[in-house]
Coordinates of C-alpha atoms in Angstrom, one line a residue:
Chain K
M1 CA 86.0 -0.4 11.5
S2 CA 86.0 2.4 13.9
D3 CA 83.3 4.6 15.3
K4 CA 84.7 7.6 13.4
T5 CA 82.4 9.2 10.8
V6 CA 84.1 9.6 7.5
V7 CA 81.2 10.6 5.3
E8 CA 78.1 12.4 6.6
I9 CA 75.0 13.0 4.1
K10 CA 72.5 15.4 5.5
G11 CA 69.2 16.1 3.9
V12 CA 70.6 15.6 0.4
S13 CA 68.3 15.8 -2.4
K14 CA 68.7 16.0 -6.3
S15 CA 66.6 16.8 -9.2
F16 CA 67.4 16.9 -12.8
N17 CA 65.1 18.9 -15.0
D18 CA 62.5 19.1 -12.2
Q19 CA 62.5 15.5 -11.8
D20 CA 63.5 14.3 -8.1
V21 CA 66.0 11.6 -8.3
L22 CA 67.0 11.7 -4.6
K23 CA 64.8 12.9 -1.8
C24 CA 66.2 14.0 1.4
I25 CA 68.9 11.5 2.0
D26 CA 70.4 11.2 5.5
L27 CA 73.3 8.8 5.7
T28 CA 76.3 8.3 8.1
I29 CA 79.3 6.5 6.9
K30 CA 81.8 5.0 9.4
H31 CA 85.7 5.2 8.8
G32 CA 86.7 1.7 7.4
E33 CA 83.4 0.2 6.7
F34 CA 82.2 -1.8 3.7
L35 CA 78.9 0.0 2.7
T36 CA 76.8 -0.9 -0.2
L37 CA 74.2 1.0 -1.9
L38 CA 71.6 -1.5 -3.2
G39 CA 68.6 -0.9 -5.4
P40 CA 67.3 -1.2 -8.9
S41 CA 68.5 0.7 -11.7
G42 CA 67.2 4.3 -11.5
C43 CA 66.7 4.3 -7.7
G44 CA 69.4 7.1 -7.4
K45 CA 72.3 5.0 -6.2
T46 CA 74.7 6.2 -8.7
T47 CA 73.6 9.7 -8.4
L48 CA 74.2 9.6 -4.7
L49 CA 77.8 8.1 -5.4
R50 CA 78.6 10.9 -8.1
M51 CA 77.6 13.4 -5.4
I52 CA 80.1 12.0 -2.9
S53 CA 82.7 11.9 -5.6
G54 CA 82.0 15.6 -6.7
F55 CA 80.6 14.9 -10.3
E56 CA 77.4 16.3 -9.2
E57 CA 76.4 18.8 -6.6
P58 CA 73.3 18.2 -4.4
T59 CA 70.2 20.3 -5.2
N60 CA 69.6 20.6 -1.4
G61 CA 71.6 19.4 1.6
D62 CA 75.2 19.0 2.7
I63 CA 77.8 16.3 2.2
Y64 CA 80.6 16.2 4.8
I65 CA 83.7 14.3 4.1
D66 CA 86.0 14.0 7.0
G67 CA 84.1 16.4 9.1
K68 CA 84.6 19.1 6.2
N69 CA 81.5 20.4 4.2
A70 CA 82.4 19.2 0.5
K71 CA 80.1 21.9 -1.2
G72 CA 81.8 23.2 -4.3
L73 CA 85.1 21.0 -3.9
P74 CA 86.2 19.5 -7.3
P75 CA 86.4 15.6 -7.2
H76 CA 90.3 15.6 -6.6
E77 CA 90.0 17.7 -3.4
R78 CA 87.8 15.3 -1.6
H79 CA 90.3 12.5 -0.8
V80 CA 87.7 10.3 -2.5
H81 CA 88.4 8.1 -5.6
T82 CA 85.9 6.4 -7.9
V83 CA 86.5 3.0 -9.6
F84 CA 84.2 3.4 -12.6
Q85 CA 81.7 1.1 -14.0
S86 CA 83.7 0.4 -17.4
Y87 CA 87.1 1.0 -15.3
A88 CA 87.8 4.1 -17.5
L89 CA 91.3 3.1 -17.9
F90 CA 93.4 5.2 -20.1
P91 CA 93.9 3.1 -23.3
H92 CA 96.9 4.9 -24.4
M93 CA 99.0 4.6 -21.4
T94 CA 100.5 1.6 -19.9
V95 CA 99.5 -0.1 -16.5
S96 CA 102.0 1.7 -14.6
D97 CA 101.2 5.0 -16.2
N98 CA 97.6 4.5 -15.6
V99 CA 98.3 4.0 -11.8
A100 CA 100.9 6.8 -11.9
F101 CA 98.7 9.2 -13.2
G102 CA 97.0 10.4 -9.9
L103 CA 100.4 10.6 -8.2
R104 CA 101.8 12.6 -11.1
C105 CA 99.0 15.0 -11.0
N106 CA 99.5 15.8 -7.5
G107 CA 103.1 16.6 -8.1
I108 CA 104.7 13.4 -6.2
P109 CA 108.3 13.4 -7.0
E110 CA 109.2 10.8 -9.6
N111 CA 111.5 8.7 -7.4
E112 CA 108.4 8.2 -5.1
V113 CA 106.0 7.5 -7.8
K114 CA 107.7 4.4 -8.9
P115 CA 107.8 2.4 -5.6
R116 CA 104.1 3.3 -4.9
V117 CA 102.9 2.3 -8.2
E118 CA 104.8 -1.0 -7.7
E119 CA 103.5 -1.5 -4.4
A120 CA 100.0 -0.9 -5.7
L121 CA 100.4 -3.4 -8.5
R122 CA 101.8 -6.0 -6.1
M123 CA 98.7 -5.3 -3.9
V124 CA 96.2 -6.2 -6.8
K125 CA 98.6 -9.0 -7.9
L126 CA 99.7 -7.4 -11.3
E127 CA 103.5 -6.7 -10.4
N128 CA 104.6 -8.2 -13.8
F129 CA 101.9 -6.5 -15.9
G130 CA 103.2 -2.7 -15.5
N131 CA 104.4 -2.5 -19.1
R132 CA 101.1 -3.6 -20.7
K133 CA 98.4 -1.6 -22.2
P134 CA 94.9 -2.0 -20.8
A135 CA 93.8 -3.7 -23.9
Q136 CA 96.1 -6.5 -23.3
L137 CA 94.6 -7.5 -19.9
S138 CA 91.5 -9.5 -19.3
G139 CA 88.2 -8.0 -17.7
G140 CA 89.3 -9.1 -14.2
Q141 CA 93.0 -7.5 -14.5
Q142 CA 91.6 -4.3 -15.8
Q143 CA 89.4 -4.1 -12.7
R144 CA 92.4 -4.6 -10.6
V145 CA 94.3 -2.0 -12.4
A146 CA 91.2 0.4 -12.0
I147 CA 91.5 -0.3 -8.2
A148 CA 95.2 0.1 -8.0
R149 CA 94.9 3.3 -10.0
A150 CA 92.4 4.8 -7.3
V151 CA 94.1 3.1 -4.2
V152 CA 97.7 4.2 -4.9
N153 CA 96.5 7.9 -4.0
R154 CA 95.6 6.7 -0.5
P155 CA 91.9 7.8 -0.6
L156 CA 89.8 8.2 2.6
V157 CA 87.0 6.5 0.7
L158 CA 87.0 4.3 -2.5
L159 CA 83.8 4.5 -4.5
L160 CA 83.0 1.7 -6.6
D161 CA 80.4 2.3 -9.2
E162 CA 79.0 -1.6 -10.2
P163 CA 82.6 -2.4 -10.7
L164 CA 81.9 -6.1 -11.4
S165 CA 78.8 -5.8 -13.4
S166 CA 80.6 -6.5 -16.7
L167 CA 82.5 -9.6 -15.5
D168 CA 81.1 -13.0 -16.0
Y169 CA 79.6 -15.0 -13.0
R170 CA 82.7 -17.0 -11.8
L171 CA 85.3 -13.9 -12.3
R172 CA 82.5 -11.9 -10.3
K173 CA 82.7 -14.3 -7.4
T174 CA 86.5 -14.2 -7.2
M175 CA 86.7 -10.5 -7.4
Q176 CA 84.0 -9.9 -4.7
M177 CA 86.3 -12.0 -2.3
E178 CA 89.3 -10.1 -3.5
L179 CA 87.8 -6.8 -3.0
R180 CA 86.5 -7.7 0.4
Q181 CA 90.0 -8.9 1.4
L182 CA 91.5 -5.8 -0.1
Q183 CA 89.3 -3.6 1.9
R184 CA 90.0 -5.3 5.0
K185 CA 94.0 -5.2 4.4
L186 CA 93.6 -1.5 3.3
G187 CA 91.2 -0.4 6.0
I188 CA 89.9 2.3 3.6
T189 CA 86.1 2.9 3.5
F190 CA 84.5 1.2 0.5
I191 CA 81.3 2.7 -0.8
F192 CA 80.1 0.1 -3.3
V193 CA 77.2 0.5 -5.6
T194 CA 75.3 -2.6 -7.0
H195 CA 71.9 -3.6 -8.2
D196 CA 72.9 -7.1 -7.2
Q197 CA 71.4 -8.2 -3.9
E198 CA 73.6 -11.4 -3.5
E199 CA 76.7 -9.3 -4.2
A200 CA 75.6 -6.8 -1.6
L201 CA 74.8 -9.5 1.2
S202 CA 78.1 -11.2 0.8
M203 CA 80.4 -8.3 0.7
S204 CA 79.1 -5.7 3.0
D205 CA 79.4 -4.7 6.5
R206 CA 76.0 -2.5 5.9
V207 CA 73.7 -2.4 3.1
V208 CA 71.6 0.6 2.4
V209 CA 68.6 -0.4 0.3
M210 CA 67.1 2.4 -2.1
S211 CA 64.0 2.7 -4.0
E212 CA 62.8 5.5 -6.2
G213 CA 65.1 8.2 -4.7
V214 CA 64.7 7.2 -1.0
I215 CA 66.6 5.0 1.6
T216 CA 64.2 2.3 2.3
Q217 CA 66.4 0.6 4.7
I218 CA 70.0 0.6 6.3
G219 CA 71.3 -2.5 8.1
T220 CA 73.6 -5.5 8.1
P221 CA 73.2 -8.0 5.3
R222 CA 71.3 -10.2 7.9
Q223 CA 69.1 -7.4 9.1
V224 CA 67.7 -6.5 5.6
Y225 CA 67.3 -10.2 4.6
E226 CA 65.6 -11.5 7.8
E227 CA 63.9 -8.4 8.9
P228 CA 63.1 -6.4 5.7
A229 CA 61.7 -3.0 6.9
C230 CA 59.1 -2.7 4.0
L231 CA 57.7 -4.8 1.3
S232 CA 59.9 -3.3 -1.3
V233 CA 63.0 -4.3 0.5
A234 CA 61.6 -7.7 1.0
K235 CA 60.8 -8.2 -2.6
F236 CA 64.2 -6.7 -3.9
I237 CA 66.3 -8.9 -1.7
G238 CA 65.6 -12.5 -2.3
E239 CA 62.4 -14.5 -3.2
V240 CA 59.4 -14.0 -1.0
N241 CA 56.2 -15.5 -0.6
I242 CA 53.6 -12.8 0.5
F243 CA 50.3 -13.5 2.0
E244 CA 47.8 -10.8 2.3
T245 CA 45.5 -11.1 5.5
N246 CA 43.6 -9.3 8.1
V247 CA 44.0 -9.3 11.9
S248 CA 41.1 -11.3 13.3
S249 CA 41.8 -10.8 16.9
I250 CA 44.3 -9.6 19.6
T251 CA 44.8 -11.3 22.9
D252 CA 47.7 -10.6 25.3
G253 CA 49.7 -8.6 22.8
K254 CA 49.5 -11.2 20.2
I255 CA 47.8 -11.0 16.9
T256 CA 45.9 -13.9 15.1
V257 CA 45.7 -13.8 11.4
N258 CA 44.2 -16.2 9.1
I259 CA 46.7 -17.4 6.4
E260 CA 45.1 -19.5 3.6
G261 CA 42.5 -21.0 5.8
M262 CA 44.6 -21.5 8.8
P263 CA 45.1 -19.2 12.0
H264 CA 48.5 -18.2 13.0
T265 CA 49.4 -16.1 16.0
Y266 CA 52.1 -13.7 16.1
P267 CA 53.5 -10.9 18.5
N268 CA 51.9 -7.6 17.6
K269 CA 55.2 -5.5 16.6
H270 CA 53.4 -3.0 14.4
N271 CA 50.5 -1.9 16.8
F272 CA 47.8 -3.5 14.9
S273 CA 44.2 -3.1 15.8
V274 CA 41.7 -6.0 14.9
G275 CA 40.6 -5.7 11.2
D276 CA 43.9 -4.1 10.0
K277 CA 45.4 -5.4 6.8
A278 CA 48.6 -7.2 7.2
L279 CA 51.2 -8.9 5.1
V280 CA 53.0 -12.2 6.3
L281 CA 56.1 -12.8 4.3
V282 CA 58.0 -16.3 4.3
R283 CA 61.1 -17.0 2.5
P284 CA 61.2 -20.0 0.3
E285 CA 64.0 -21.5 2.1
D286 CA 62.0 -21.4 5.2
V287 CA 59.2 -23.5 3.8
R288 CA 59.5 -27.3 4.6
V289 CA 58.0 -29.6 2.2
Y290 CA 56.8 -33.4 3.1
D291 CA 55.8 -36.3 0.9
S292 CA 52.3 -37.4 2.0
N293 CA 53.8 -40.7 3.4
E294 CA 56.6 -38.7 5.3
V295 CA 54.1 -37.0 7.6
T296 CA 51.6 -38.4 10.1
D297 CA 50.1 -35.2 11.8
T298 CA 49.2 -32.8 9.2
S299 CA 47.0 -30.8 11.4
N300 CA 49.2 -27.5 11.1
M301 CA 50.2 -28.2 7.5
Y302 CA 49.1 -27.0 4.1
R303 CA 48.3 -29.4 1.6
G304 CA 49.3 -28.7 -2.1
I305 CA 50.2 -29.9 -5.6
V306 CA 53.6 -29.6 -7.1
E307 CA 53.2 -27.4 -10.1
D308 CA 56.8 -27.1 -11.0
F309 CA 60.2 -28.4 -10.1
T310 CA 63.6 -26.9 -10.7
Y311 CA 66.8 -28.8 -9.8
K312 CA 69.6 -26.2 -9.3
G313 CA 72.5 -28.2 -7.9
T314 CA 72.4 -27.4 -4.3
T315 CA 68.9 -26.8 -4.1
V316 CA 65.5 -28.0 -5.3
D317 CA 63.1 -25.3 -5.9
L318 CA 59.4 -26.0 -6.1
M319 CA 56.1 -24.2 -6.9
V320 CA 53.4 -25.7 -5.0
R321 CA 49.7 -24.8 -5.4
L322 CA 47.9 -24.8 -2.2
D323 CA 44.3 -26.0 -1.8
S324 CA 43.3 -22.4 -1.5
G325 CA 44.7 -21.8 -5.0
K326 CA 47.8 -19.6 -3.7
V327 CA 51.1 -20.8 -5.4
L328 CA 54.0 -20.9 -3.0
A329 CA 57.7 -20.9 -3.9
T330 CA 60.1 -23.2 -1.9
T331 CA 63.6 -24.1 -1.8
E332 CA 65.2 -27.1 -0.2
F333 CA 68.9 -27.8 0.2
F334 CA 69.8 -30.9 -1.6
D335 CA 71.0 -33.7 0.2
E336 CA 72.1 -37.0 -2.0
D337 CA 71.0 -39.5 0.6
D338 CA 67.4 -37.9 0.8
D339 CA 65.3 -39.5 -1.6
S340 CA 62.4 -37.5 -0.6
L341 CA 63.7 -34.4 -2.4
V342 CA 62.7 -36.1 -5.7
Y343 CA 59.4 -34.9 -6.8
T344 CA 57.0 -35.4 -9.7
L345 CA 54.8 -32.7 -11.3
G346 CA 51.2 -33.0 -9.7
E347 CA 52.5 -34.8 -6.7
K348 CA 50.5 -34.2 -3.4
V349 CA 52.8 -32.6 -0.7
W350 CA 52.4 -31.2 2.9
L351 CA 54.1 -28.1 3.9
H352 CA 54.7 -25.6 6.9
W353 CA 56.9 -23.2 8.0
V354 CA 58.7 -22.6 11.4
N355 CA 56.7 -20.3 13.6
G356 CA 58.6 -17.1 13.9
W357 CA 60.7 -17.1 10.9
E358 CA 58.2 -15.3 9.0
V359 CA 58.1 -11.3 8.6
I360 CA 54.9 -9.4 9.4
L361 CA 54.4 -5.9 8.0
P362 CA 51.7 -3.5 7.9
H363 CA 49.6 -3.4 4.6
E364 CA 51.2 -0.5 2.5
G365 CA 48.8 1.9 0.8
Chain A
M1 CA 71.5 -16.0 -51.1
K2 CA 72.4 -16.5 -54.6
G3 CA 70.8 -13.6 -56.0
D4 CA 72.5 -11.6 -53.2
N5 CA 75.8 -12.9 -54.4
N6 CA 75.2 -12.1 -58.0
F7 CA 74.4 -8.6 -56.9
R8 CA 77.4 -8.3 -55.1
N9 CA 79.5 -9.5 -57.9
F10 CA 77.8 -7.1 -60.3
S11 CA 78.3 -4.1 -57.8
V12 CA 81.8 -5.1 -57.4
A13 CA 82.5 -5.8 -61.2
I14 CA 81.1 -2.3 -62.1
I15 CA 83.1 -0.4 -59.4
S16 CA 86.2 -2.3 -60.6
T17 CA 85.6 -1.4 -64.2
W18 CA 85.0 2.1 -63.4
L19 CA 88.2 2.4 -61.2
G20 CA 90.2 0.5 -63.9
I21 CA 89.2 2.5 -66.8
F22 CA 89.2 6.1 -65.2
A23 CA 91.7 5.7 -62.3
L24 CA 94.1 2.9 -63.1
F25 CA 94.1 3.0 -66.7
A26 CA 94.5 7.0 -66.5
F27 CA 97.4 6.6 -64.2
L28 CA 99.2 4.0 -66.3
L29 CA 98.9 6.5 -69.4
V30 CA 100.4 9.1 -67.4
L31 CA 103.1 6.9 -66.0
F32 CA 104.0 6.0 -69.5
A33 CA 103.8 9.4 -70.8
S34 CA 106.3 10.5 -68.1
F35 CA 108.8 8.4 -69.8
M36 CA 108.6 9.8 -73.2
Q37 CA 110.4 12.5 -74.8
P38 CA 108.5 15.9 -75.1
D39 CA 107.4 17.0 -78.7
S40 CA 105.9 20.5 -79.3
N41 CA 104.0 19.2 -82.3
K42 CA 102.3 16.3 -80.8
I43 CA 101.6 14.8 -77.3
F44 CA 105.0 13.1 -77.0
N45 CA 107.6 11.3 -78.9
F46 CA 107.7 7.5 -78.5
H47 CA 111.4 7.5 -77.3
F48 CA 112.2 6.3 -73.7
T49 CA 114.0 8.9 -71.4
L50 CA 114.5 9.7 -67.9
S51 CA 115.1 13.5 -68.7
N52 CA 111.6 14.3 -67.3
Y53 CA 112.5 13.1 -64.0
T54 CA 116.0 14.6 -63.9
T55 CA 114.7 17.9 -64.7
L56 CA 112.7 17.9 -61.5
F57 CA 115.9 18.1 -59.6
S58 CA 116.7 21.4 -61.1
S59 CA 116.3 24.3 -58.5
L60 CA 113.3 25.8 -59.9
Y61 CA 111.0 22.7 -59.3
V62 CA 112.5 21.7 -56.2
I63 CA 111.7 25.2 -54.9
V64 CA 108.1 24.7 -56.3
F65 CA 107.9 21.3 -54.4
F66 CA 109.2 22.7 -51.2
K67 CA 107.0 25.8 -51.3
S68 CA 104.0 23.5 -51.8
F69 CA 105.1 21.6 -48.9
Y70 CA 105.3 24.7 -47.0
I71 CA 102.1 25.9 -48.0
A72 CA 100.2 22.6 -47.5
G73 CA 101.8 22.2 -44.1
A74 CA 100.7 25.6 -43.0
C75 CA 97.4 25.1 -44.3
T76 CA 97.2 21.7 -42.5
L77 CA 98.3 23.6 -39.3
F78 CA 95.7 26.3 -39.6
C79 CA 93.0 23.7 -40.2
I80 CA 94.0 21.8 -37.0
L81 CA 93.9 25.0 -35.1
L82 CA 90.7 26.2 -36.2
G83 CA 89.0 22.7 -36.8
Y84 CA 89.9 21.0 -33.4
P85 CA 88.1 23.4 -31.1
F86 CA 85.1 23.4 -33.5
A87 CA 85.1 19.5 -33.6
Y88 CA 85.6 19.3 -30.1
I89 CA 82.7 21.4 -29.2
L90 CA 80.6 20.0 -31.8
A91 CA 81.3 16.6 -30.5
R92 CA 80.8 17.5 -26.6
K93 CA 77.3 19.3 -27.5
T94 CA 74.2 17.3 -26.9
S95 CA 71.5 19.9 -27.8
R96 CA 69.9 20.1 -31.1
W97 CA 72.3 22.7 -32.2
K98 CA 74.7 19.9 -33.3
D99 CA 72.5 18.7 -36.1
L100 CA 72.2 22.4 -37.2
L101 CA 76.1 22.9 -37.0
L102 CA 76.8 19.8 -38.8
L103 CA 74.5 20.7 -41.4
L104 CA 76.0 24.1 -41.9
L105 CA 79.5 22.4 -42.3
I106 CA 78.2 20.3 -45.1
I107 CA 76.1 22.5 -47.1
P108 CA 78.9 24.3 -48.8
F109 CA 79.7 21.0 -50.5
W110 CA 76.3 21.3 -52.4
T111 CA 78.1 24.0 -54.4
S112 CA 81.3 23.4 -56.4
S113 CA 84.3 24.7 -54.7
L114 CA 85.3 26.4 -57.9
I115 CA 82.2 28.6 -57.7
R116 CA 83.0 29.1 -53.9
S117 CA 86.4 30.3 -54.7
Y118 CA 85.0 32.8 -57.1
A119 CA 82.8 33.9 -54.1
M120 CA 86.2 34.3 -52.2
V121 CA 87.2 36.6 -54.8
A122 CA 84.2 38.8 -54.4
I123 CA 85.0 38.8 -50.6
L124 CA 88.5 39.5 -50.7
K125 CA 88.9 41.7 -53.5
T126 CA 89.9 45.7 -53.1
K127 CA 86.4 46.9 -53.1
G128 CA 84.9 43.5 -52.0
V129 CA 82.8 42.6 -49.1
L130 CA 85.4 42.2 -46.3
N131 CA 87.2 45.7 -47.0
N132 CA 83.8 47.4 -47.2
F133 CA 82.8 46.0 -43.9
L134 CA 86.0 46.8 -42.2
I135 CA 86.1 50.3 -43.6
H136 CA 82.4 50.7 -42.4
L137 CA 83.3 49.4 -39.0
G138 CA 86.2 52.0 -38.9
I139 CA 88.6 49.5 -38.3
I140 CA 90.7 50.5 -41.5
H141 CA 90.6 53.7 -43.6
H142 CA 91.9 52.5 -46.8
P143 CA 91.1 49.1 -48.4
L144 CA 93.6 46.2 -47.8
Q145 CA 95.3 44.5 -50.5
L146 CA 94.2 40.9 -49.9
L147 CA 93.5 39.4 -53.3
F148 CA 96.4 38.1 -55.1
T149 CA 98.6 37.6 -52.2
N150 CA 99.8 34.4 -50.2
T151 CA 97.3 35.2 -47.2
A152 CA 94.3 35.1 -49.9
V153 CA 95.6 31.8 -51.2
M154 CA 95.9 30.4 -47.5
I155 CA 92.3 31.7 -46.8
G156 CA 91.1 30.1 -49.9
L157 CA 92.8 26.8 -49.1
V158 CA 92.1 26.7 -45.5
Y159 CA 88.2 27.6 -46.3
N160 CA 88.1 25.0 -48.9
L161 CA 89.5 22.1 -46.7
L162 CA 88.4 23.0 -43.0
P163 CA 85.5 20.6 -43.5
F164 CA 87.9 17.6 -44.2
M165 CA 89.7 18.4 -41.2
I166 CA 86.6 18.8 -38.9
L167 CA 84.5 15.7 -40.1
P168 CA 87.3 13.1 -39.1
L169 CA 88.1 14.8 -36.0
Y170 CA 84.4 15.0 -35.0
A171 CA 84.0 11.4 -35.7
N172 CA 86.9 10.5 -33.4
L173 CA 86.0 12.9 -30.7
E174 CA 82.3 12.0 -30.9
K175 CA 82.9 8.4 -29.7
F176 CA 85.2 9.7 -26.8
D177 CA 84.7 7.9 -23.6
N178 CA 83.3 10.8 -21.3
R179 CA 84.4 8.6 -18.3
L180 CA 87.9 8.9 -19.2
I181 CA 87.7 12.7 -18.6
E182 CA 86.0 12.1 -15.4
A183 CA 88.5 9.5 -14.3
A184 CA 91.3 12.0 -15.1
R185 CA 89.4 14.7 -13.1
D186 CA 88.9 12.3 -10.1
L187 CA 92.6 11.6 -10.3
G188 CA 93.6 15.1 -9.9
A189 CA 94.2 16.4 -13.6
G190 CA 93.3 19.9 -14.2
K191 CA 91.5 21.0 -17.4
V192 CA 94.9 21.4 -19.4
R193 CA 96.6 18.3 -18.0
T194 CA 93.2 16.3 -19.0
F195 CA 93.5 17.6 -22.5
T196 CA 97.3 17.3 -22.9
K197 CA 97.5 13.8 -21.3
V198 CA 94.3 12.2 -22.3
I199 CA 92.0 14.1 -24.8
L200 CA 94.8 14.9 -27.4
P201 CA 96.7 11.6 -27.3
L202 CA 93.4 9.7 -27.9
S203 CA 92.4 12.1 -30.6
L204 CA 95.7 11.7 -32.4
P205 CA 94.4 9.3 -35.1
G206 CA 91.6 11.8 -36.1
I207 CA 94.1 14.7 -36.4
L208 CA 96.4 12.3 -38.7
A209 CA 93.4 11.2 -40.7
G210 CA 92.3 14.8 -41.1
S211 CA 95.9 16.1 -41.8
I212 CA 96.1 13.6 -44.8
L213 CA 92.6 14.7 -46.2
V214 CA 93.7 18.3 -45.9
F215 CA 97.5 18.1 -46.7
L216 CA 97.4 16.0 -50.1
P217 CA 94.8 18.3 -51.7
A218 CA 96.1 21.4 -50.6
M219 CA 99.1 20.9 -52.7
T220 CA 97.0 20.3 -55.8
L221 CA 94.0 22.7 -55.7
F222 CA 95.5 24.7 -58.7
Y223 CA 92.5 26.9 -59.3
I224 CA 92.6 28.6 -55.7
P225 CA 96.2 30.1 -56.3
D226 CA 95.0 30.8 -59.8
L227 CA 92.0 32.7 -58.8
L228 CA 93.1 34.2 -55.4
G229 CA 97.0 34.3 -55.6
G230 CA 97.1 35.8 -59.3
A231 CA 100.4 34.6 -61.1
K232 CA 102.5 34.9 -57.7
A233 CA 101.6 31.8 -56.0
L234 CA 102.6 28.6 -57.4
L235 CA 101.8 25.3 -56.1
L236 CA 102.6 21.8 -57.4
G237 CA 99.1 21.5 -58.8
N238 CA 99.5 25.0 -60.7
L239 CA 102.7 23.5 -62.3
I240 CA 101.4 20.4 -63.5
E241 CA 98.4 22.5 -64.9
N242 CA 100.8 24.7 -66.6
Q243 CA 102.6 21.9 -68.2
F244 CA 99.5 20.5 -69.8
L245 CA 97.4 23.7 -70.7
L246 CA 100.2 26.3 -71.3
T247 CA 103.5 24.9 -72.2
H248 CA 102.1 21.8 -73.7
N249 CA 104.9 19.8 -72.1
W250 CA 102.8 16.6 -71.4
P251 CA 105.6 14.2 -70.3
L252 CA 107.0 16.8 -67.9
G253 CA 103.5 17.2 -66.5
S254 CA 103.1 13.7 -66.1
A255 CA 106.4 13.2 -64.4
I256 CA 105.6 15.9 -61.8
S257 CA 102.2 14.2 -61.3
V258 CA 103.8 10.8 -60.7
T259 CA 106.3 12.1 -58.3
L260 CA 103.5 14.0 -56.5
T261 CA 101.5 10.4 -56.4
A262 CA 104.6 8.8 -55.2
V263 CA 105.1 11.4 -52.4
M264 CA 101.3 10.8 -51.2
G265 CA 101.5 7.2 -51.6
I266 CA 104.6 7.2 -49.3
M267 CA 102.9 9.3 -46.8
L268 CA 99.8 7.1 -46.9
V269 CA 101.9 3.8 -46.3
A270 CA 103.8 5.6 -43.4
H271 CA 100.4 6.5 -41.8
W272 CA 99.2 3.0 -42.4
L273 CA 102.4 1.4 -41.0
S274 CA 102.2 3.7 -38.0
S275 CA 98.5 2.9 -37.3
K276 CA 99.2 -0.8 -37.8
N277 CA 102.0 -0.7 -35.4
R278 CA 100.0 1.1 -32.6
S279 CA 97.0 -1.4 -33.1
G280 CA 99.5 -4.4 -33.1
E281 CA 101.0 -3.4 -30.0
D282 CA 97.7 -3.0 -28.3
F283 CA 96.6 -6.7 -28.9
L284 CA 100.0 -8.3 -28.4

């Protein structure tokens, strides 16, 4: 990745039939980075992608590709290629002809087409499949053909529109890794659209979280997970326990809030005043759960009752009802030697979380 | 479940009986008659002969055969040229006009095609609607001789058969994956290349299905040459009609019918084999 900007989106908005799909989007994409547009369906991420690819024009604002304003440029003049959600391979052509299509459209001489097609197929490990038709390939193989068909044209940017969504879970995991490796090898900028937060976190250099036509946060996977900028990001990426509370006092730049009957003190990062509403977010895996005979000092712990218990192989997920009535989700990583991870419904437990691992946000609305 | 089965068997039995009597039995009769000696006093003589078929190889009949093929082929070509853009626009449209246009396409079927052919006579005749209109516009000064020409026959055939080309094409193009067009555009294909390399090859099955539906009837719609072509235009259908109704040579008429059926059968089998090959290739 370099600091060179490859795509710049300036104040772009888009409306269809007077409905705003995207509102004033600003985004700078660096050369060689793996950027993910993440959000629920209908958040505008695919529309943004289609505007970069040239299938849609922004209602307002400009998109610069490689420093050039792309306004009015047709898709193939943008040095940007798209891998479509359903791959959109030409069913009547062989794999080789599919991959060669773009080269032939651009008038590359036939003696150059063949080695480039072979190289692209070798890259996606399909060198022996050139003579097959797309229907004779598995979903994962079709996916790779679609990628080869796009990268063979040596685009500046590769746009991927939920390319893994129709694959089964295991294949998806494999393809995620392969895509990541391919991207590193090629050094091409990838703009990847997905609604799968796990996919976004595991693949991207940066994640752009979108919601209802606006960007809610841009950051590394770690930033968006550990320091969500707002409640919608926190809720969309991963599970989260939310406590609504008030700032009861402020001393030495630290706020004190009351969470389910217990005071907690945190740094005042959001300029709270006394009486302001605040949200305290705690990830389930940050909550520690103890049997009643495991702990002696329970002064800083919450007491609760196990309401639900889910064994997930690597983790054990609990739903714990606190004395206050609040239900908390917790996740503990499984350790076969640890009997204490065996719970029964209705069992009394103690829990707490490490001070400083929670996220504090101002109350919205 | 048993009731369902009974109902199904009953339906299948009725359809089979119907087809058996009115299609298979009738065809067997024709096949039988085609091997009998003609007799001017009765339907035929009970004497086996191949002479009806050998007669067909005389130049007169061969010429009619080829002329029918030529006219049917030209008619199919015109239907493709006219029907493809129509079906394409219809299939690409998403507005409410689509339903209306489809309805307009189907409405003529509510009237017998014979009656519609009489209407064509009223339009095409010397003092007919079309000539009056063209004179009124000042494009021509003297009425054109349209009726009783090959042009009139072609207009009549294309008019009658065009929907049979449009509907299968529409069905094919309507389920066409738009993303393939976007993918082609994305890879740098212009409109022409997208059409010739992607859209056209993928709509070939629709064109073939439509061509079969147009080509085969085009050879046999005898009343269209009768009404619009006068005595000049002779299709295979007219030849058969004449053998049965004018010269009362039923065995020869039967032999022509059987030959025509065989030709159609061969074409259908060829189409079936080619489509089977294509799909077989896809799933190897």
